[in-house]
């Protein structure tokens, strides 16, 4: 299938015909070479070439994207002091040049809207800095830590919850000190789970990553290691057989990727994910619910089903954090709940992520679910299924149904 077909099908209005939208979004297509069609394969497939040739300036944008809007032009200038703009040529080719509201475009091309700051927005919405025992380590939950290894990413997401530090456009000057971070973990035997993130850990060379993983694995109480990365999506060329051979020495090692829209799952990304999965690395996905990107039932359903086809288990869907200047990308919690409700029962359970709000100020992830329990008292729970039908489940404190209640309690009621 050519990338032209991908553009056409993906831009159909989602409400027009849900089944055909889902079907078309579920096709895998290459991102194509676009303006870089003349390039030799050896350059295009080289992750270092992709990084060196990222789209970072207004001049490049104007040359490569004739449909650039005034709001985007202003955004590109603003980005220099807020959160850098950087887009790999590979990912840039997923942008639909004809559509200013293209879901790929909205994620990586800055807009003037980023200057609109609501009073409830924050530079550090999840209160990470205040939960940092040593710089670059966030110890919020009892048994696990978030270990920030770099402030660089392959490309920058306009809604990034860590935009205070990633890309260093605001002069945060993040300098991780691995010795101090590792010493803290070693001194806290309750830490059994370490999540490497940033920035993007897979930007490191294989050697540097191997060094860090080796030192982590030398700490006996670290049972479980995972890497949070958007590189398989922004820069699939980075996922090489050599990288996978190195990573597989450190099992159990999980990877959480970050994809938001089915069009991000190209043939290139599918191949990269297959290499990781074949290395025995369980894969999860974290999405952020974003306005005009994935705040739509058909798009979300196509996305989670396509993730399963790539052997990636949808893990979390985040309500967009209250990061400064992100209102134009935020959707209501109500929309998120409606999307979750449209998935449960209607598609494979493995395809259904947990919807969470990272509680503003540092409360951690809180699960947000559609209401399936209608009432719950000492002898019964009244529940609703995915079709809206109501059921009763009788129970006594020890779990056995109350004797006189059995029989009548199992009756199902009409849909509400
Ligand atoms: C998300 C997060 C984790 C990991 O949480 P899980 O629910 O185990 O995926 C750990 N620490 C911090 C600070 C986090 O934000
Ligand atoms: S890849 Fe992750 S850390 Fe980097 S800009 Fe995007 S959301 Fe932020």
CSV table of C-alpha atoms and ligand atoms in Angstrom, one decimal:
chain,number,residue,atom,x,y,z
A,1,UNK,CA,0.0,0.0,0.0
A,2,UNK,CA,1.4,3.4,-0.9
A,3,UNK,CA,1.6,6.3,1.5
A,4,UNK,CA,-0.8,8.2,-0.7
A,5,UNK,CA,-3.5,5.8,0.1
A,6,UNK,CA,-2.7,6.3,3.8
A,7,UNK,CA,-3.1,10.0,3.6
A,8,UNK,CA,-6.5,9.7,1.8
A,9,UNK,CA,-8.0,7.1,4.1
A,10,UNK,CA,-6.7,8.5,7.3
A,11,UNK,CA,-8.2,12.0,6.7
A,12,UNK,CA,-11.8,10.8,6.3
A,13,UNK,CA,-13.9,12.5,8.9
A,14,UNK,CA,-14.0,9.9,11.8
A,15,UNK,CA,-17.8,10.2,12.3
A,16,UNK,CA,-18.6,9.5,8.6
A,17,UNK,CA,-18.6,5.7,8.8
A,18,UNK,CA,-17.0,4.2,11.8
A,19,UNK,CA,-16.4,0.8,10.3
A,20,UNK,CA,-14.6,2.0,7.2
A,21,UNK,CA,-12.6,4.6,9.2
A,22,UNK,CA,-11.4,1.9,11.6
A,23,UNK,CA,-10.6,-0.5,8.7
A,24,UNK,CA,-8.5,2.2,6.9
A,25,UNK,CA,-6.7,3.4,10.0
A,26,UNK,CA,-5.7,-0.2,10.8
A,27,UNK,CA,-3.7,-0.6,7.6
A,28,UNK,CA,0.0,-0.4,7.9
A,29,UNK,CA,1.8,1.9,5.4
A,30,UNK,CA,5.3,3.2,5.2
A,31,UNK,CA,6.0,6.8,6.1
A,32,UNK,CA,7.8,7.2,2.7
A,33,UNK,CA,10.7,9.4,1.9
A,34,UNK,CA,8.8,12.5,1.0
A,35,UNK,CA,11.2,15.4,0.4
A,36,UNK,CA,14.2,13.1,1.1
A,37,UNK,CA,13.4,10.8,-1.8
A,38,UNK,CA,16.8,11.2,-3.3
A,39,UNK,CA,18.6,10.0,-0.3
A,40,UNK,CA,20.6,6.7,-0.3
A,41,UNK,CA,19.1,4.0,1.9
A,42,UNK,CA,22.3,3.9,4.0
A,43,UNK,CA,21.6,7.4,5.2
A,44,UNK,CA,17.8,7.2,5.6
A,45,UNK,CA,18.1,4.0,7.6
A,46,UNK,CA,20.8,5.4,9.8
A,47,UNK,CA,19.4,6.7,13.1
A,48,UNK,CA,22.3,9.1,13.4
A,49,UNK,CA,21.5,10.6,10.0
A,50,UNK,CA,17.9,11.0,11.1
A,51,UNK,CA,18.9,12.8,14.3
A,52,UNK,CA,21.4,15.1,12.5
A,53,UNK,CA,18.8,16.1,9.9
A,54,UNK,CA,15.9,16.8,12.2
A,55,UNK,CA,13.6,19.6,11.3
A,56,UNK,CA,14.4,22.2,14.0
A,57,UNK,CA,14.1,25.7,12.4
A,58,UNK,CA,11.4,27.9,11.0
A,59,UNK,CA,13.3,28.1,7.7
A,60,UNK,CA,13.2,24.3,7.3
A,61,UNK,CA,9.5,24.3,8.1
A,62,UNK,CA,8.7,26.9,5.6
A,63,UNK,CA,10.6,25.0,2.9
A,64,UNK,CA,9.1,21.6,3.7
A,65,UNK,CA,5.6,22.5,4.6
A,66,UNK,CA,4.1,25.1,2.3
A,67,UNK,CA,0.8,25.0,4.2
A,68,UNK,CA,2.4,26.3,7.4
A,69,UNK,CA,-0.1,28.5,9.2
A,70,UNK,CA,0.7,31.9,10.9
A,71,UNK,CA,0.0,30.3,14.3
A,72,UNK,CA,2.6,27.6,13.5
A,73,UNK,CA,5.1,30.1,12.3
A,74,UNK,CA,4.7,32.0,15.6
A,75,UNK,CA,4.9,28.7,17.4
A,76,UNK,CA,8.2,27.8,15.8
A,77,UNK,CA,9.8,31.0,17.0
A,78,UNK,CA,8.3,30.7,20.5
A,79,UNK,CA,9.6,27.1,20.7
A,80,UNK,CA,13.2,28.3,21.0
A,81,UNK,CA,12.6,29.5,24.5
A,82,UNK,CA,9.9,27.1,25.7
A,83,UNK,CA,10.3,23.6,24.3
A,84,UNK,CA,12.5,23.0,21.3
A,85,UNK,CA,11.1,21.9,18.0
A,86,UNK,CA,12.7,18.9,16.6
A,87,UNK,CA,11.2,16.3,14.2
A,88,UNK,CA,13.0,13.4,12.6
A,89,UNK,CA,12.6,13.4,8.8
A,90,UNK,CA,11.0,10.0,9.1
A,91,UNK,CA,8.3,11.2,11.5
A,92,UNK,CA,7.9,14.5,9.5
A,93,UNK,CA,6.8,12.4,6.5
A,94,UNK,CA,3.8,11.3,8.4
A,95,UNK,CA,2.5,14.8,8.5
A,96,UNK,CA,-0.3,15.4,6.0
A,97,UNK,CA,0.8,18.7,4.3
A,98,UNK,CA,-2.8,19.4,3.1
A,99,UNK,CA,-4.4,19.2,6.5
A,100,UNK,CA,-3.6,21.9,9.2
A,101,UNK,CA,-5.4,19.7,11.8
A,102,UNK,CA,-3.4,16.6,10.9
A,103,UNK,CA,-3.1,14.5,14.1
A,104,UNK,CA,0.6,14.0,13.6
A,105,UNK,CA,1.2,17.7,12.9
A,106,UNK,CA,-0.6,18.8,16.1
A,107,UNK,CA,1.7,16.7,18.2
A,108,UNK,CA,5.1,18.0,17.0
A,109,UNK,CA,4.7,21.4,15.3
A,110,UNK,CA,4.4,24.2,17.9
A,111,UNK,CA,1.6,26.7,17.7
A,112,UNK,CA,1.1,30.2,19.1
A,113,UNK,CA,-1.6,28.7,21.4
A,114,UNK,CA,1.2,27.5,23.6
A,115,UNK,CA,1.6,31.0,24.9
A,116,UNK,CA,-2.0,30.9,26.4
A,117,UNK,CA,-1.5,29.9,30.0
A,118,UNK,CA,-4.5,29.1,32.2
A,119,UNK,CA,-4.2,29.8,35.9
A,120,UNK,CA,-4.4,26.0,36.8
A,121,UNK,CA,-1.5,25.1,34.4
A,122,UNK,CA,1.9,24.4,35.9
A,123,UNK,CA,5.6,24.0,34.8
A,124,UNK,CA,5.8,20.7,36.8
A,125,UNK,CA,2.2,19.5,36.8
A,126,UNK,CA,3.0,16.1,38.4
A,127,UNK,CA,5.1,17.6,41.2
A,128,UNK,CA,8.2,15.6,40.2
A,129,UNK,CA,10.8,18.0,41.4
A,130,UNK,CA,9.3,18.1,44.9
A,131,UNK,CA,9.4,14.2,45.0
A,132,UNK,CA,13.1,14.1,44.0
A,133,UNK,CA,15.4,12.8,46.7
A,134,UNK,CA,18.4,13.3,44.4
A,135,UNK,CA,18.3,15.1,41.0
A,136,UNK,CA,16.9,13.0,38.3
A,137,UNK,CA,15.2,10.4,40.5
A,138,UNK,CA,11.5,10.6,41.4
A,139,UNK,CA,10.5,8.4,44.3
A,140,UNK,CA,6.7,8.7,44.6
A,141,UNK,CA,5.5,5.2,45.0
A,142,UNK,CA,6.8,2.9,47.7
A,143,UNK,CA,8.5,0.2,45.7
A,144,UNK,CA,9.6,1.9,42.5
A,145,UNK,CA,11.5,4.9,41.1
A,146,UNK,CA,11.5,7.0,38.0
A,147,UNK,CA,15.1,7.4,36.8
A,148,UNK,CA,15.6,10.3,34.4
A,149,UNK,CA,18.7,9.7,32.3
A,150,UNK,CA,18.7,12.5,29.8
A,151,UNK,CA,16.8,15.6,28.8
A,152,UNK,CA,17.0,14.8,25.1
A,153,UNK,CA,14.4,13.1,22.8
A,154,UNK,CA,14.4,12.2,19.2
A,155,UNK,CA,11.5,14.6,18.7
A,156,UNK,CA,9.6,16.8,21.1
A,157,UNK,CA,5.9,16.4,21.9
A,158,UNK,CA,4.2,19.8,22.4
A,159,UNK,CA,2.3,18.5,25.4
A,160,UNK,CA,5.3,17.0,27.2
A,161,UNK,CA,4.7,16.8,30.9
A,162,UNK,CA,8.5,17.3,31.4
A,163,UNK,CA,8.8,20.2,29.0
A,164,UNK,CA,10.3,22.2,31.9
A,165,UNK,CA,13.5,20.2,31.4
A,166,UNK,CA,13.4,18.3,28.1
A,167,UNK,CA,15.3,20.0,25.3
A,168,UNK,CA,16.6,22.5,27.8
A,169,UNK,CA,14.9,25.4,26.0
A,170,UNK,CA,14.0,27.0,29.3
A,171,UNK,CA,17.6,26.7,30.7
A,172,UNK,CA,16.7,24.0,33.3
A,173,UNK,CA,20.1,22.5,32.8
A,174,UNK,CA,19.3,18.9,33.7
A,175,UNK,CA,22.5,17.0,34.5
A,176,UNK,CA,21.8,13.5,35.7
A,177,UNK,CA,24.4,12.1,38.1
A,178,UNK,CA,24.3,8.3,37.6
A,179,UNK,CA,26.5,7.7,40.6
A,180,UNK,CA,24.2,9.5,43.0
A,181,UNK,CA,21.0,8.1,41.4
A,182,UNK,CA,22.4,4.5,41.6
A,183,UNK,CA,23.7,5.1,45.1
A,184,UNK,CA,20.2,6.1,46.2
A,185,UNK,CA,18.6,3.0,44.7
A,186,UNK,CA,21.3,0.8,46.2
A,187,UNK,CA,20.7,2.3,49.6
A,188,UNK,CA,16.9,1.7,49.4
A,189,UNK,CA,16.1,-2.0,49.4
A,190,UNK,CA,12.4,-1.3,49.1
A,191,UNK,CA,13.0,-0.2,45.4
A,192,UNK,CA,12.4,-3.3,43.3
A,193,UNK,CA,11.3,-1.5,40.1
A,194,UNK,CA,13.3,1.1,38.2
A,195,UNK,CA,11.7,3.0,35.3
A,196,UNK,CA,14.3,4.6,33.0
A,197,UNK,CA,12.9,7.6,31.2
A,198,UNK,CA,13.8,11.2,30.5
A,199,UNK,CA,14.0,12.5,27.8
A,200,UNK,CA,14.5,9.3,25.9
A,201,UNK,CA,17.0,6.6,27.2
A,202,UNK,CA,17.2,5.0,23.7
A,203,UNK,CA,19.0,8.0,22.5
A,204,UNK,CA,22.1,6.7,24.3
A,205,UNK,CA,24.6,4.6,22.4
A,206,UNK,CA,24.3,0.9,23.0
A,207,UNK,CA,27.5,1.1,25.1
A,208,UNK,CA,26.3,3.8,27.4
A,209,UNK,CA,22.9,2.1,27.9
A,210,UNK,CA,24.6,-1.2,28.5
A,211,UNK,CA,26.8,0.4,31.1
A,212,UNK,CA,23.8,1.9,32.9
A,213,UNK,CA,21.8,-1.3,32.8
A,214,UNK,CA,24.8,-3.3,34.0
A,215,UNK,CA,25.2,-1.1,37.0
A,216,UNK,CA,21.4,-1.2,37.8
A,217,UNK,CA,21.4,-5.0,37.5
A,218,UNK,CA,24.3,-5.2,39.9
A,219,UNK,CA,21.9,-4.0,42.6
A,220,UNK,CA,20.4,-7.2,44.0
A,221,UNK,CA,17.0,-5.8,45.0
A,222,UNK,CA,16.2,-4.4,41.6
A,223,UNK,CA,13.9,-7.0,40.2
A,224,UNK,CA,12.3,-5.3,37.4
A,225,UNK,CA,13.6,-2.7,34.9
A,226,UNK,CA,11.7,-0.9,32.3
A,227,UNK,CA,12.4,1.8,29.7
A,228,UNK,CA,9.9,4.5,28.7
A,229,UNK,CA,10.7,5.6,25.1
A,230,UNK,CA,9.1,7.2,22.1
A,231,UNK,CA,12.0,6.2,19.9
A,232,UNK,CA,10.3,3.2,18.2
A,233,UNK,CA,7.7,5.7,17.0
A,234,UNK,CA,9.9,8.8,16.3
A,235,UNK,CA,13.0,7.0,15.1
A,236,UNK,CA,12.4,3.3,14.4
A,237,UNK,CA,15.8,3.2,12.7
A,238,UNK,CA,17.3,3.2,16.2
A,239,UNK,CA,15.9,-0.2,17.0
A,240,UNK,CA,18.7,-2.4,15.6
A,241,UNK,CA,19.4,-6.1,16.0
A,242,UNK,CA,22.5,-5.0,18.0
A,243,UNK,CA,20.5,-2.9,20.4
A,244,UNK,CA,18.0,-5.7,20.9
A,245,UNK,CA,20.8,-8.3,21.5
A,246,UNK,CA,22.3,-5.9,24.2
A,247,UNK,CA,18.9,-5.3,25.9
A,248,UNK,CA,18.0,-9.0,26.1
A,249,UNK,CA,20.8,-9.6,28.6
A,250,UNK,CA,18.9,-7.6,31.2
A,251,UNK,CA,15.6,-9.5,31.5
A,252,UNK,CA,13.1,-9.0,33.0
A,253,UNK,CA,13.2,-5.8,31.0
A,254,UNK,CA,10.0,-4.2,29.7
A,255,UNK,CA,9.6,-1.3,27.3
A,256,UNK,CA,6.7,1.2,27.3
A,257,UNK,CA,6.4,3.0,24.1
A,258,UNK,CA,4.4,6.1,23.4
A,259,UNK,CA,2.0,6.2,20.4
A,260,UNK,CA,-1.1,8.2,20.2
A,261,UNK,CA,-2.6,7.7,16.8
A,262,UNK,CA,-2.9,4.6,14.5
A,263,UNK,CA,-1.1,6.4,11.7
A,264,UNK,CA,2.0,6.4,13.8
A,265,UNK,CA,2.1,2.6,13.5
A,266,UNK,CA,3.8,2.3,10.1
A,267,UNK,CA,5.5,-0.6,8.5
A,268,UNK,CA,8.8,0.8,9.8
A,269,UNK,CA,7.5,1.0,13.4
A,270,UNK,CA,5.9,-2.5,13.2
A,271,UNK,CA,9.3,-3.9,12.1
A,272,UNK,CA,11.1,-2.1,15.0
A,273,UNK,CA,8.5,-3.4,17.5
A,274,UNK,CA,8.9,-6.9,16.1
A,275,UNK,CA,12.6,-6.8,16.8
A,276,UNK,CA,12.0,-5.8,20.4
A,277,UNK,CA,9.3,-8.3,20.9
A,278,UNK,CA,11.5,-11.1,19.3
A,279,UNK,CA,14.1,-10.2,21.9
A,280,UNK,CA,11.6,-11.2,24.5
A,281,UNK,CA,10.8,-7.7,25.7
A,282,UNK,CA,7.2,-7.3,26.8
A,283,UNK,CA,5.9,-4.1,25.2
A,284,UNK,CA,3.3,-1.7,26.5
A,285,UNK,CA,2.0,1.6,25.2
A,286,UNK,CA,1.2,4.8,26.9
A,287,UNK,CA,-1.0,7.3,25.1
A,288,UNK,CA,-2.0,10.8,26.0
A,289,UNK,CA,-5.6,11.8,25.2
A,290,UNK,CA,-5.3,14.8,22.9
A,291,UNK,CA,-7.8,17.0,21.3
A,292,UNK,CA,-8.2,16.5,17.5
A,293,UNK,CA,-5.5,13.8,17.7
A,294,UNK,CA,-7.1,10.7,19.3
A,295,UNK,CA,-10.2,12.0,21.3
A,296,UNK,CA,-12.4,9.8,19.1
A,297,UNK,CA,-13.8,6.4,19.6
A,298,UNK,CA,-13.1,5.0,16.1
A,299,UNK,CA,-9.5,6.3,16.2
A,300,UNK,CA,-8.8,5.0,19.6
A,301,UNK,CA,-10.3,1.6,18.8
A,302,UNK,CA,-8.2,1.4,15.6
A,303,UNK,CA,-5.2,2.4,17.5
A,304,UNK,CA,-5.4,-0.2,20.3
A,305,UNK,CA,-6.2,-3.0,17.9
A,306,UNK,CA,-3.3,-2.0,15.7
A,307,UNK,CA,-1.0,-2.0,18.8
A,308,UNK,CA,-2.0,-5.6,19.5
A,309,UNK,CA,-1.1,-6.5,16.0
A,310,UNK,CA,2.4,-5.1,16.8
A,311,UNK,CA,2.5,-7.2,20.0
A,312,UNK,CA,2.1,-4.1,22.1
A,313,UNK,CA,-0.3,-4.2,25.0
A,314,UNK,CA,-2.1,-0.8,25.6
A,315,UNK,CA,-1.1,0.1,29.1
A,316,UNK,CA,-2.2,3.6,30.1
A,317,UNK,CA,-4.2,6.4,28.5
A,318,UNK,CA,-3.3,9.6,30.3
A,319,UNK,CA,-5.6,12.6,30.7
A,320,UNK,CA,-3.4,15.4,29.4
A,321,UNK,CA,-1.4,16.9,32.3
A,322,UNK,CA,-1.9,20.5,33.2
A,323,UNK,CA,1.3,21.5,31.5
A,324,UNK,CA,1.7,25.2,30.7
A,325,UNK,CA,0.3,26.2,27.4
A,326,UNK,CA,-1.4,22.9,26.6
A,327,UNK,CA,-5.1,23.9,26.7
A,328,UNK,CA,-5.5,23.6,22.9
A,329,UNK,CA,-4.5,19.9,23.1
A,330,UNK,CA,-6.6,19.0,26.1
A,331,UNK,CA,-9.8,17.0,26.0
A,332,UNK,CA,-12.4,16.6,28.7
A,333,UNK,CA,-12.3,13.7,31.2
A,334,UNK,CA,-15.8,13.0,30.1
A,335,UNK,CA,-14.7,12.3,26.6
A,336,UNK,CA,-12.0,10.0,27.9
A,337,UNK,CA,-14.6,8.1,29.9
A,338,UNK,CA,-16.8,7.8,26.9
A,339,UNK,CA,-13.9,6.4,24.8
A,340,UNK,CA,-13.1,3.9,27.6
A,341,UNK,CA,-16.7,2.8,27.7
A,342,UNK,CA,-16.8,2.3,23.9
A,343,UNK,CA,-13.8,-0.1,24.2
A,344,UNK,CA,-14.8,-2.3,27.2
A,345,UNK,CA,-16.7,-5.3,26.0
A,346,UNK,CA,-16.6,-4.1,22.4
A,347,UNK,CA,-13.0,-5.2,21.8
A,348,UNK,CA,-10.3,-7.6,23.1
A,349,UNK,CA,-9.7,-7.1,26.8
A,350,UNK,CA,-5.9,-7.0,26.1
A,351,UNK,CA,-6.5,-4.0,23.9
A,352,UNK,CA,-8.0,-1.9,26.7
A,353,UNK,CA,-5.6,0.5,28.5
A,354,UNK,CA,-6.2,2.0,31.9
A,355,UNK,CA,-7.4,5.6,31.8
A,356,UNK,CA,-5.5,7.6,34.4
A,357,UNK,CA,-5.1,11.2,35.7
A,358,UNK,CA,-1.7,12.0,37.1
A,359,UNK,CA,-3.0,13.9,40.1
A,360,UNK,CA,-2.0,17.6,39.8
A,361,UNK,CA,0.7,18.5,42.3
A,362,UNK,CA,2.1,15.0,42.8
A,363,UNK,CA,-0.6,12.6,43.8
A,364,UNK,CA,0.5,10.0,41.3
A,365,UNK,CA,-1.6,8.1,38.7
A,366,UNK,CA,-5.2,7.6,39.7
A,367,UNK,CA,-7.4,5.2,37.6
A,368,UNK,CA,-10.5,6.8,36.2
A,369,UNK,CA,-13.2,4.3,35.1
A,370,UNK,CA,-16.7,4.4,33.6
A,371,UNK,CA,-19.2,3.5,36.3
A,372,UNK,CA,-20.0,-0.2,36.2
A,373,UNK,CA,-21.0,-0.6,39.9
A,374,UNK,CA,-24.4,1.0,40.3
A,375,UNK,CA,-24.7,0.3,44.0
A,376,UNK,CA,-22.9,-1.7,46.6
A,377,UNK,CA,-24.2,-2.4,50.1
A,378,UNK,CA,-23.7,-5.1,52.7
A,379,UNK,CA,-25.5,-7.9,50.8
A,380,UNK,CA,-25.3,-7.2,47.2
A,381,UNK,CA,-23.6,-5.3,44.4
A,382,UNK,CA,-25.6,-4.0,41.4
A,383,UNK,CA,-23.6,-3.9,38.3
A,384,UNK,CA,-24.0,-2.9,34.7
A,385,UNK,CA,-22.5,-4.6,31.7
A,386,UNK,CA,-21.1,-3.2,28.5
A,387,UNK,CA,-24.6,-3.2,26.9
A,388,UNK,CA,-26.1,-1.3,29.8
A,389,UNK,CA,-27.9,-4.4,31.2
A,390,UNK,CA,-28.2,-4.5,35.0
A,391,UNK,CA,-27.3,-7.5,37.2
A,392,UNK,CA,-27.1,-8.2,40.9
A,393,UNK,CA,-24.4,-10.2,42.6
A,394,UNK,CA,-25.4,-11.2,46.1
A,395,UNK,CA,-22.7,-11.5,48.8
A,396,UNK,CA,-22.3,-11.7,52.5
A,397,UNK,CA,-19.2,-10.5,54.2
A,398,UNK,CA,-17.6,-13.9,53.9
A,399,UNK,CA,-18.4,-14.0,50.1
A,400,UNK,CA,-21.2,-16.6,50.3
A,401,UNK,CA,-24.6,-15.4,49.1
A,402,UNK,CA,-27.1,-14.7,51.9
A,403,UNK,CA,-29.4,-17.8,52.1
A,404,UNK,CA,-32.8,-16.2,51.8
A,405,UNK,CA,-31.7,-13.9,49.1
A,406,UNK,CA,-30.5,-16.6,46.6
A,407,UNK,CA,-32.7,-17.1,43.6
A,408,UNK,CA,-34.2,-13.7,43.3
A,409,UNK,CA,-30.9,-11.9,43.4
A,410,UNK,CA,-29.6,-13.5,40.2
A,411,UNK,CA,-32.4,-12.0,38.0
A,412,UNK,CA,-31.2,-9.7,35.3
A,413,UNK,CA,-33.1,-6.5,34.7
A,414,UNK,CA,-33.8,-4.6,31.5
A,415,UNK,CA,-31.3,-2.2,30.1
A,416,UNK,CA,-31.2,1.2,31.8
B,1,LIG,C1,4.3,6.5,36.2
B,1,LIG,C2,5.3,6.5,37.2
B,1,LIG,C3,5.8,5.3,37.7
B,1,LIG,C4,5.4,4.0,37.2
B,1,LIG,O1,4.1,3.7,37.6
B,1,LIG,P1,3.4,2.3,37.1
B,1,LIG,O2,1.9,2.5,37.5
B,1,LIG,O3,4.1,1.3,37.9
B,1,LIG,O4,3.6,2.2,35.7
B,1,LIG,C5,6.8,5.4,38.8
B,1,LIG,N1,7.2,6.6,39.3
B,1,LIG,C6,6.7,7.8,38.8
B,1,LIG,C7,7.1,9.0,39.4
B,1,LIG,C8,5.7,7.8,37.8
B,1,LIG,O5,5.2,8.9,37.3
B,2,LIG,S1,9.1,11.7,23.9
B,2,LIG,FE1,8.3,11.7,26.0
B,2,LIG,S2,9.8,12.9,27.2
B,2,LIG,FE2,10.2,13.3,25.0
B,2,LIG,S3,9.0,15.2,24.5
B,2,LIG,FE3,7.7,13.4,24.0
B,2,LIG,S4,6.5,13.1,25.9
B,2,LIG,FE4,8.2,14.4,26.5
